[in-house]
């Protein structure tokens, strides 16, 4: 699995980090999400589905 966040699109809402803290972290300084585990985990898909701007991509 390969997880990416398009940081140009991210609005820093923190939903991904709430749903899947093992993969996403909110970079407080930048106000954007950061992928801390690019190899992902199952919750990454749920986070991608829940992102309000759809800027998380999860590839096999
Ligand atoms: S859910 Fe989407 S918009 Fe919100 S912080 Fe995560 S990547 Fe950014």
PDB file of C-alpha atoms and ligand atoms in Angstrom:
ATOM      1  CA  UNK A   1       0.000   0.000   0.000  1.00  0.00           C
ATOM      2  CA  UNK A   2       1.182   3.518  -0.755  1.00  0.00           C
ATOM      3  CA  UNK A   3      -0.461   6.445   1.035  1.00  0.00           C
ATOM      4  CA  UNK A   4      -0.038  10.043  -0.040  1.00  0.00           C
ATOM      5  CA  UNK A   5      -1.532  13.384   0.897  1.00  0.00           C
ATOM      6  CA  UNK A   6      -1.738  16.227  -1.598  1.00  0.00           C
ATOM      7  CA  UNK A   7      -0.663  18.953   0.787  1.00  0.00           C
ATOM      8  CA  UNK A   8      -1.645  21.725  -1.618  1.00  0.00           C
ATOM      9  CA  UNK A   9      -5.254  20.583  -1.296  1.00  0.00           C
ATOM     10  CA  UNK A  10      -5.225  19.645   2.410  1.00  0.00           C
ATOM     11  CA  UNK A  11      -7.148  22.051   4.644  1.00  0.00           C
ATOM     12  CA  UNK A  12      -5.671  20.704   7.879  1.00  0.00           C
ATOM     13  CA  UNK A  13      -8.979  19.560   9.363  1.00  0.00           C
ATOM     14  CA  UNK A  14      -7.290  16.670  11.213  1.00  0.00           C
ATOM     15  CA  UNK A  15      -9.927  14.063  10.355  1.00  0.00           C
ATOM     16  CA  UNK A  16      -7.353  11.658   8.899  1.00  0.00           C
ATOM     17  CA  UNK A  17      -5.191  11.817  12.028  1.00  0.00           C
ATOM     18  CA  UNK A  18      -8.248  11.181  14.195  1.00  0.00           C
ATOM     19  CA  UNK A  19      -9.385   8.186  12.174  1.00  0.00           C
ATOM     20  CA  UNK A  20      -5.973   6.714  11.480  1.00  0.00           C
ATOM     21  CA  UNK A  21      -3.275   8.070  13.813  1.00  0.00           C
ATOM     22  CA  UNK A  22      -0.847   5.279  12.918  1.00  0.00           C
ATOM     23  CA  UNK A  23      -0.571   6.645   9.371  1.00  0.00           C
ATOM     24  CA  UNK A  24      -1.416  10.360   9.561  1.00  0.00           C
ATOM     25  CA  UNK A  25      -0.296  13.175  11.778  1.00  0.00           C
ATOM     26  CA  UNK A  26      -1.348  16.804  11.739  1.00  0.00           C
ATOM     27  CA  UNK A  27       1.670  19.004  11.127  1.00  0.00           C
ATOM     28  CA  UNK A  28       0.642  21.856  13.429  1.00  0.00           C
ATOM     29  CA  UNK A  29       3.219  24.297  12.047  1.00  0.00           C
ATOM     30  CA  UNK A  30       2.179  23.813   8.434  1.00  0.00           C
ATOM     31  CA  UNK A  31      -1.508  23.266   9.260  1.00  0.00           C
ATOM     32  CA  UNK A  32      -1.458  20.245   6.967  1.00  0.00           C
ATOM     33  CA  UNK A  33      -1.583  16.490   7.342  1.00  0.00           C
ATOM     34  CA  UNK A  34       1.607  14.487   7.147  1.00  0.00           C
ATOM     35  CA  UNK A  35       1.942  10.813   6.261  1.00  0.00           C
ATOM     36  CA  UNK A  36       4.053   9.152   8.934  1.00  0.00           C
ATOM     37  CA  UNK A  37       3.587   5.602   7.671  1.00  0.00           C
ATOM     38  CA  UNK A  38       3.426   5.627   3.854  1.00  0.00           C
ATOM     39  CA  UNK A  39       3.062   1.855   3.686  1.00  0.00           C
ATOM     40  CA  UNK A  40      -0.337   2.482   5.282  1.00  0.00           C
ATOM     41  CA  UNK A  41      -2.758   0.271   7.185  1.00  0.00           C
ATOM     42  CA  UNK A  42      -6.411  -0.612   6.771  1.00  0.00           C
ATOM     43  CA  UNK A  43      -7.638   2.559   8.456  1.00  0.00           C
ATOM     44  CA  UNK A  44      -5.915   4.632   5.738  1.00  0.00           C
ATOM     45  CA  UNK A  45      -8.746   3.771   3.346  1.00  0.00           C
ATOM     46  CA  UNK A  46     -11.372   4.960   5.808  1.00  0.00           C
ATOM     47  CA  UNK A  47      -9.400   8.168   6.306  1.00  0.00           C
ATOM     48  CA  UNK A  48      -9.214   8.697   2.540  1.00  0.00           C
ATOM     49  CA  UNK A  49     -12.985   8.190   2.244  1.00  0.00           C
ATOM     50  CA  UNK A  50     -13.546  10.671   5.073  1.00  0.00           C
ATOM     51  CA  UNK A  51     -11.240  13.445   3.882  1.00  0.00           C
ATOM     52  CA  UNK A  52     -13.521  16.404   3.081  1.00  0.00           C
ATOM     53  CA  UNK A  53     -11.421  17.533   0.121  1.00  0.00           C
ATOM     54  CA  UNK A  54     -10.467  14.083  -1.151  1.00  0.00           C
ATOM     55  CA  UNK A  55      -6.740  14.762  -1.113  1.00  0.00           C
ATOM     56  CA  UNK A  56      -5.613  11.389   0.284  1.00  0.00           C
ATOM     57  CA  UNK A  57      -4.628   8.744  -2.218  1.00  0.00           C
ATOM     58  CA  UNK A  58      -4.282   5.090  -1.285  1.00  0.00           C
ATOM     59  CA  UNK A  59      -2.758   2.783  -3.856  1.00  0.00           C
ATOM     60  CA  UNK A  60      -2.162  -0.939  -3.646  1.00  0.00           C
TER      61      UNK A  60
HETATM   62  S1  LIG B   1      -8.629  14.679   6.271  1.00  0.00           S
HETATM   63 FE1  LIG B   1      -7.839  15.509   4.348  1.00  0.00          FE
HETATM   64  S2  LIG B   1      -8.021  17.740   4.539  1.00  0.00           S
HETATM   65 FE2  LIG B   1      -8.234  16.869   6.591  1.00  0.00          FE
HETATM   66  S3  LIG B   1      -6.151  16.973   7.440  1.00  0.00           S
HETATM   67 FE3  LIG B   1      -6.417  14.938   6.524  1.00  0.00          FE
HETATM   68  S4  LIG B   1      -5.631  15.126   4.429  1.00  0.00           S
HETATM   69 FE4  LIG B   1      -5.974  17.193   5.214  1.00  0.00          FE
END
